[in-house]
mmCIF file of N, CA, C and O in Angstrom:
data_model
loop_
_atom_site.group_PDB
_atom_site.id
_atom_site.type_symbol
_atom_site.label_atom_id
_atom_site.label_comp_id
_atom_site.label_asym_id
_atom_site.label_seq_id
_atom_site.Cartn_x
_atom_site.Cartn_y
_atom_site.Cartn_z
ATOM 1 N N MET A 93 85.684 119.641 121.667
ATOM 2 C CA MET A 93 86.479 119.448 119.454
ATOM 3 C C MET A 93 86.808 120.348 119.641
ATOM 4 O O MET A 93 88.334 119.972 119.102
ATOM 5 N N GLU A 94 86.475 121.418 119.546
ATOM 6 C CA GLU A 94 87.221 122.942 119.265
ATOM 7 C C GLU A 94 88.237 122.727 119.681
ATOM 8 O O GLU A 94 89.969 123.268 119.803
ATOM 9 N N ALA A 95 88.255 122.181 121.186
ATOM 10 C CA ALA A 95 89.954 122.266 122.154
ATOM 11 C C ALA A 95 90.611 122.210 121.261
ATOM 12 O O ALA A 95 92.310 121.660 121.107
ATOM 13 N N LYS A 96 89.990 120.371 121.279
ATOM 14 C CA LYS A 96 91.659 119.630 120.734
ATOM 15 C C LYS A 96 91.688 119.897 119.155
ATOM 16 O O LYS A 96 92.883 119.267 119.203
ATOM 17 N N MET A 97 91.478 120.628 118.807
ATOM 18 C CA MET A 97 91.400 120.975 117.011
ATOM 19 C C MET A 97 92.851 122.007 117.141
ATOM 20 O O MET A 97 93.081 121.995 116.691
ATOM 21 N N ALA A 98 93.122 122.628 118.508
ATOM 22 C CA ALA A 98 93.170 124.054 118.011
ATOM 23 C C ALA A 98 95.509 124.097 119.127
ATOM 24 O O ALA A 98 95.573 124.084 119.019
ATOM 25 N N ARG A 99 94.859 122.476 119.885
ATOM 26 C CA ARG A 99 95.872 121.910 120.164
ATOM 27 C C ARG A 99 97.315 121.814 119.474
ATOM 28 O O ARG A 99 98.579 122.607 119.926
ATOM 29 N N PRO A 100 96.726 121.471 118.826
ATOM 30 C CA PRO A 100 97.245 121.183 117.618
ATOM 31 C C PRO A 100 98.343 122.271 117.127
ATOM 32 O O PRO A 100 99.697 123.062 116.304
ATOM 33 N N GLN A 101 98.065 123.804 116.830
ATOM 34 C CA GLN A 101 97.625 125.171 116.034
ATOM 35 C C GLN A 101 98.710 125.175 116.985
ATOM 36 O O GLN A 101 100.245 126.039 116.445
ATOM 37 N N HIS A 102 99.219 125.542 118.030
ATOM 38 C CA HIS A 102 99.685 126.026 118.822
ATOM 39 C C HIS A 102 100.922 126.051 118.641
ATOM 40 O O HIS A 102 101.778 127.256 118.257
ATOM 41 N N PRO A 103 101.603 124.652 118.407
ATOM 42 C CA PRO A 103 102.807 124.552 118.030
ATOM 43 C C PRO A 103 103.180 124.566 116.960
ATOM 44 O O PRO A 103 104.739 125.362 116.705
ATOM 45 N N LEU A 104 102.852 124.671 115.301
ATOM 46 C CA LEU A 104 103.238 125.292 115.420
ATOM 47 C C LEU A 104 102.918 126.813 113.928
ATOM 48 O O LEU A 104 103.449 127.415 114.254
ATOM 49 N N ASP A 105 102.049 127.284 115.118
ATOM 50 C CA ASP A 105 102.185 128.740 115.368
ATOM 51 C C ASP A 105 103.393 129.088 116.422
ATOM 52 O O ASP A 105 104.315 130.167 115.502
ATOM 53 N N PHE A 106 103.908 128.991 117.237
ATOM 54 C CA PHE A 106 105.068 129.135 117.526
ATOM 55 C C PHE A 106 107.024 128.435 116.404
ATOM 56 O O PHE A 106 107.260 129.252 116.328
ATOM 57 N N LEU A 107 106.928 127.732 116.152
ATOM 58 C CA LEU A 107 107.735 126.811 115.004
ATOM 59 C C LEU A 107 107.154 128.432 114.100
ATOM 60 O O LEU A 107 108.758 129.405 113.293
ATOM 61 N N ARG A 108 106.209 128.476 113.508
ATOM 62 C CA ARG A 108 106.660 129.740 111.990
ATOM 63 C C ARG A 108 106.974 131.272 112.848
ATOM 64 O O ARG A 108 108.058 131.808 112.141
ATOM 65 N N TRP A 109 106.688 131.094 113.965
ATOM 66 C CA TRP A 109 106.757 132.698 114.817
ATOM 67 C C TRP A 109 109.180 132.334 114.696
ATOM 68 O O TRP A 109 109.025 132.991 114.371
ATOM 69 N N LYS A 110 108.839 131.032 115.149
ATOM 70 C CA LYS A 110 110.348 131.113 115.451
ATOM 71 C C LYS A 110 111.561 130.817 114.166
ATOM 72 O O LYS A 110 112.408 131.689 113.549
ATOM 73 N N LYS A 111 110.478 129.996 113.172
ATOM 74 C CA LYS A 111 111.145 130.581 111.570
ATOM 75 C C LYS A 111 111.458 131.781 111.317
ATOM 76 O O LYS A 111 112.146 132.432 111.175
ATOM 77 N N TRP A 112 110.446 132.284 111.286
ATOM 78 C CA TRP A 112 110.143 134.364 110.844
ATOM 79 C C TRP A 112 111.800 135.257 111.910
ATOM 80 O O TRP A 112 112.567 135.818 111.056
ATOM 81 N N TYR A 113 111.154 134.465 113.395
ATOM 82 C CA TYR A 113 112.339 135.392 114.137
ATOM 83 C C TYR A 113 113.662 135.280 113.695
ATOM 84 O O TYR A 113 114.284 135.869 113.654
ATOM 85 N N TYR A 114 114.229 134.026 113.110
ATOM 86 C CA TYR A 114 115.441 133.948 112.227
ATOM 87 C C TYR A 114 115.728 134.433 111.350
ATOM 88 O O TYR A 114 116.650 134.394 110.873
ATOM 89 N N LYS A 115 115.177 133.781 110.222
ATOM 90 C CA LYS A 115 115.113 134.514 109.209
ATOM 91 C C LYS A 115 115.201 136.315 109.192
ATOM 92 O O LYS A 115 115.854 136.754 107.999
ATOM 93 N N MET A 116 114.337 136.445 109.531
ATOM 94 C CA MET A 116 115.019 138.203 110.275
ATOM 95 C C MET A 116 116.618 139.037 110.183
ATOM 96 O O MET A 116 116.751 139.737 110.477
ATOM 97 N N ALA A 117 116.561 138.146 111.466
ATOM 98 C CA ALA A 117 117.752 137.824 112.325
ATOM 99 C C ALA A 117 118.810 137.679 111.254
ATOM 100 O O ALA A 117 119.810 138.805 111.370
ATOM 101 N N LEU A 118 118.958 136.590 110.673
ATOM 102 C CA LEU A 118 119.262 136.376 109.703
ATOM 103 C C LEU A 118 119.593 137.160 108.624
ATOM 104 O O LEU A 118 121.158 137.895 108.174
ATOM 105 N N GLN A 119 119.218 137.698 108.356
ATOM 106 C CA GLN A 119 119.330 138.800 106.870
ATOM 107 C C GLN A 119 119.708 140.371 107.655
ATOM 108 O O GLN A 119 120.148 141.172 107.045
ATOM 109 N N ALA A 120 119.135 140.040 108.778
ATOM 110 C CA ALA A 120 119.959 141.321 109.544
ATOM 111 C C ALA A 120 121.406 141.335 109.890
ATOM 112 O O ALA A 120 121.756 142.081 110.412
ATOM 113 N N GLY A 121 121.789 140.173 110.203
ATOM 114 C CA GLY A 121 122.734 140.189 110.489
ATOM 115 C C GLY A 121 123.018 139.129 112.218
ATOM 116 O O GLY A 121 124.153 139.390 112.542
ATOM 117 N N THR A 122 121.790 139.875 112.889
ATOM 118 C CA THR A 122 121.816 139.705 113.954
ATOM 119 C C THR A 122 120.424 139.280 114.487
ATOM 120 O O THR A 122 119.515 139.776 113.984
ATOM 121 N N GLU A 123 120.479 139.254 115.877
ATOM 122 C CA GLU A 123 119.280 138.775 116.750
ATOM 123 C C GLU A 123 118.195 139.806 117.323
ATOM 124 O O GLU A 123 117.777 140.179 117.836
ATOM 125 N N SER A 124 120.032 141.495 117.772
ATOM 126 C CA SER A 124 119.608 141.878 118.182
ATOM 127 C C SER A 124 117.579 143.112 117.830
ATOM 128 O O SER A 124 117.667 144.298 118.615
ATOM 129 N N ILE A 125 117.910 143.070 116.616
ATOM 130 C CA ILE A 125 116.775 143.492 116.037
ATOM 131 C C ILE A 125 115.402 143.180 116.764
ATOM 132 O O ILE A 125 114.459 144.385 116.560
ATOM 133 N N HIS A 126 115.499 142.366 117.351
ATOM 134 C CA HIS A 126 113.946 141.835 118.020
ATOM 135 C C HIS A 126 113.457 141.720 119.450
ATOM 136 O O HIS A 126 112.894 142.096 120.009
ATOM 137 N N TYR A 127 115.506 142.889 119.475
ATOM 138 C CA TYR A 127 115.063 142.969 121.784
ATOM 139 C C TYR A 127 114.618 144.534 121.571
ATOM 140 O O TYR A 127 114.546 145.217 121.156
ATOM 141 N N LEU A 128 113.884 144.754 122.880
ATOM 142 C CA LEU A 128 114.071 146.038 124.098
ATOM 143 C C LEU A 128 114.991 146.651 124.245
ATOM 144 O O LEU A 128 115.871 145.921 124.689
ATOM 145 N N PRO A 129 115.172 147.341 123.620
ATOM 146 C CA PRO A 129 116.281 147.928 123.863
ATOM 147 C C PRO A 129 116.974 147.704 125.356
ATOM 148 O O PRO A 129 117.049 147.710 126.631
ATOM 149 N N GLY A 130 118.601 147.620 124.970
ATOM 150 C CA GLY A 130 119.536 147.140 126.836
ATOM 151 C C GLY A 130 119.477 145.841 127.161
ATOM 152 O O GLY A 130 119.855 145.655 128.387
ATOM 153 N N THR A 131 118.385 144.656 126.990
ATOM 154 C CA THR A 131 118.018 143.539 127.301
ATOM 155 C C THR A 131 117.847 142.670 126.132
ATOM 156 O O THR A 131 118.570 142.378 124.751
ATOM 157 N N ASN A 132 117.755 141.711 126.350
ATOM 158 C CA ASN A 132 117.656 140.530 125.558
ATOM 159 C C ASN A 132 116.727 139.703 125.483
ATOM 160 O O ASN A 132 116.133 138.520 125.313
ATOM 161 N N HIS A 133 115.103 140.433 125.753
ATOM 162 C CA HIS A 133 113.442 140.264 125.059
ATOM 163 C C HIS A 133 112.989 140.849 123.977
ATOM 164 O O HIS A 133 113.632 141.898 123.976
ATOM 165 N N VAL A 134 112.530 139.987 123.762
ATOM 166 C CA VAL A 134 112.051 139.728 122.820
ATOM 167 C C VAL A 134 111.393 141.149 122.358
ATOM 168 O O VAL A 134 109.712 141.415 123.582
ATOM 169 N N ASP A 135 110.869 142.079 121.783
ATOM 170 C CA ASP A 135 110.142 143.538 121.694
ATOM 171 C C ASP A 135 108.537 143.321 121.002
ATOM 172 O O ASP A 135 108.691 142.844 120.534
ATOM 173 N N PRO A 136 107.788 143.611 122.524
ATOM 174 C CA PRO A 136 106.477 143.331 121.991
ATOM 175 C C PRO A 136 106.065 143.246 120.760
ATOM 176 O O PRO A 136 104.791 143.011 119.850
ATOM 177 N N VAL A 137 106.426 144.663 120.022
ATOM 178 C CA VAL A 137 106.285 145.172 118.901
ATOM 179 C C VAL A 137 106.693 144.585 117.815
ATOM 180 O O VAL A 137 105.819 144.003 117.166
ATOM 181 N N VAL A 138 107.760 143.768 117.840
ATOM 182 C CA VAL A 138 108.118 142.945 116.616
ATOM 183 C C VAL A 138 107.348 141.843 116.476
ATOM 184 O O VAL A 138 106.790 140.967 115.589
ATOM 185 N N HIS A 139 106.679 141.218 117.936
ATOM 186 C CA HIS A 139 106.105 140.315 117.905
ATOM 187 C C HIS A 139 105.003 139.699 117.220
ATOM 188 O O HIS A 139 104.489 139.998 116.314
ATOM 189 N N ALA A 140 103.930 141.702 117.545
ATOM 190 C CA ALA A 140 102.847 142.173 116.951
ATOM 191 C C ALA A 140 102.850 142.364 115.475
ATOM 192 O O ALA A 140 102.067 141.785 114.800
ATOM 193 N N ALA A 141 104.196 142.752 114.595
ATOM 194 C CA ALA A 141 104.578 142.900 113.933
ATOM 195 C C ALA A 141 104.178 140.932 112.410
ATOM 196 O O ALA A 141 103.639 141.551 112.197
ATOM 197 N N PHE A 142 104.392 140.826 113.218
ATOM 198 C CA PHE A 142 104.348 139.088 112.632
ATOM 199 C C PHE A 142 102.792 138.345 113.044
ATOM 200 O O PHE A 142 102.000 138.193 112.006
ATOM 201 N N ASN A 143 102.225 138.788 113.808
ATOM 202 C CA ASN A 143 100.750 138.591 114.306
ATOM 203 C C ASN A 143 100.411 139.832 113.256
ATOM 204 O O ASN A 143 99.232 138.627 112.456
ATOM 205 N N ARG A 144 100.674 140.249 112.283
ATOM 206 C CA ARG A 144 99.812 141.890 111.254
ATOM 207 C C ARG A 144 99.964 140.862 110.270
ATOM 208 O O ARG A 144 99.421 140.678 108.735
ATOM 209 N N LEU A 145 101.260 140.167 110.164
ATOM 210 C CA LEU A 145 102.003 139.606 108.870
ATOM 211 C C LEU A 145 100.704 138.231 109.089
ATOM 212 O O LEU A 145 100.323 138.036 107.213
ATOM 213 N N VAL A 146 100.614 137.615 109.546
ATOM 214 C CA VAL A 146 100.126 136.457 109.840
ATOM 215 C C VAL A 146 98.367 136.734 109.631
ATOM 216 O O VAL A 146 97.601 136.912 108.779
ATOM 217 N N ALA A 147 97.968 137.985 109.830
ATOM 218 C CA ALA A 147 96.454 138.578 110.152
ATOM 219 C C ALA A 147 95.929 138.462 108.796
ATOM 220 O O ALA A 147 95.448 138.486 108.294
ATOM 221 N N ASN A 148 97.428 139.076 108.068
ATOM 222 C CA ASN A 148 96.931 139.397 106.410
ATOM 223 C C ASN A 148 96.867 138.758 105.670
ATOM 224 O O ASN A 148 97.013 138.772 104.037
ATOM 225 N N GLY A 149 96.848 137.880 106.029
ATOM 226 C CA GLY A 149 96.758 136.313 104.837
ATOM 227 C C GLY A 149 98.392 136.255 104.327
ATOM 228 O O GLY A 149 98.828 135.362 103.646
ATOM 229 N N ALA A 150 99.543 136.708 105.272
ATOM 230 C CA ALA A 150 101.215 135.915 104.804
ATOM 231 C C ALA A 150 101.372 134.442 105.040
ATOM 232 O O ALA A 150 100.107 133.881 105.794
ATOM 233 N N GLN A 151 101.590 133.571 104.182
ATOM 234 C CA GLN A 151 101.652 132.292 103.735
ATOM 235 C C GLN A 151 102.260 131.781 105.117
ATOM 236 O O GLN A 151 103.878 132.816 104.790
ATOM 237 N N PRO A 152 102.692 130.639 105.591
ATOM 238 C CA PRO A 152 103.271 130.359 106.773
ATOM 239 C C PRO A 152 104.921 129.531 105.936
ATOM 240 O O PRO A 152 105.558 130.293 106.189
ATOM 241 N N LYS A 153 104.485 129.169 104.793
ATOM 242 C CA LYS A 153 105.481 128.844 103.838
ATOM 243 C C LYS A 153 106.616 130.535 103.728
ATOM 244 O O LYS A 153 107.556 130.466 103.668
ATOM 245 N N ASP A 154 105.726 131.656 103.841
ATOM 246 C CA ASP A 154 106.167 132.511 103.284
ATOM 247 C C ASP A 154 106.955 133.219 104.777
ATOM 248 O O ASP A 154 108.527 133.553 104.443
ATOM 249 N N LEU A 155 106.757 133.209 105.477
ATOM 250 C CA LEU A 155 107.124 133.245 106.857
ATOM 251 C C LEU A 155 108.365 132.637 106.893
ATOM 252 O O LEU A 155 109.280 133.665 108.184
ATOM 253 N N GLY A 156 108.552 131.264 106.735
ATOM 254 C CA GLY A 156 109.753 130.890 107.911
ATOM 255 C C GLY A 156 110.928 130.647 106.306
ATOM 256 O O GLY A 156 111.734 130.134 105.734
ATOM 257 N N ALA A 157 110.042 130.354 104.840
ATOM 258 C CA ALA A 157 110.836 129.948 103.590
ATOM 259 C C ALA A 157 112.491 130.900 103.778
ATOM 260 O O ALA A 157 112.406 132.354 104.405
ATOM 261 N N LEU A 158 113.355 130.624 103.986
ATOM 262 C CA LEU A 158 114.683 131.008 103.619
ATOM 263 C C LEU A 158 115.093 131.448 102.418
ATOM 264 O O LEU A 158 115.141 130.576 101.299
#
């Protein structure tokens, strides 16, 4: 039962991440703020910062609200 309940959560978490990612990129005027230097790969530190926001109780609407 727990596995079935967890499945829908993953796509929601991914969408929240993408909304936050683009919100931050729009504010900065570039997506490159998320990349490892010299690449187009997302810096794991950036993703960890998002995860900390979630862990500290940031509301989904706040993470993706523009």
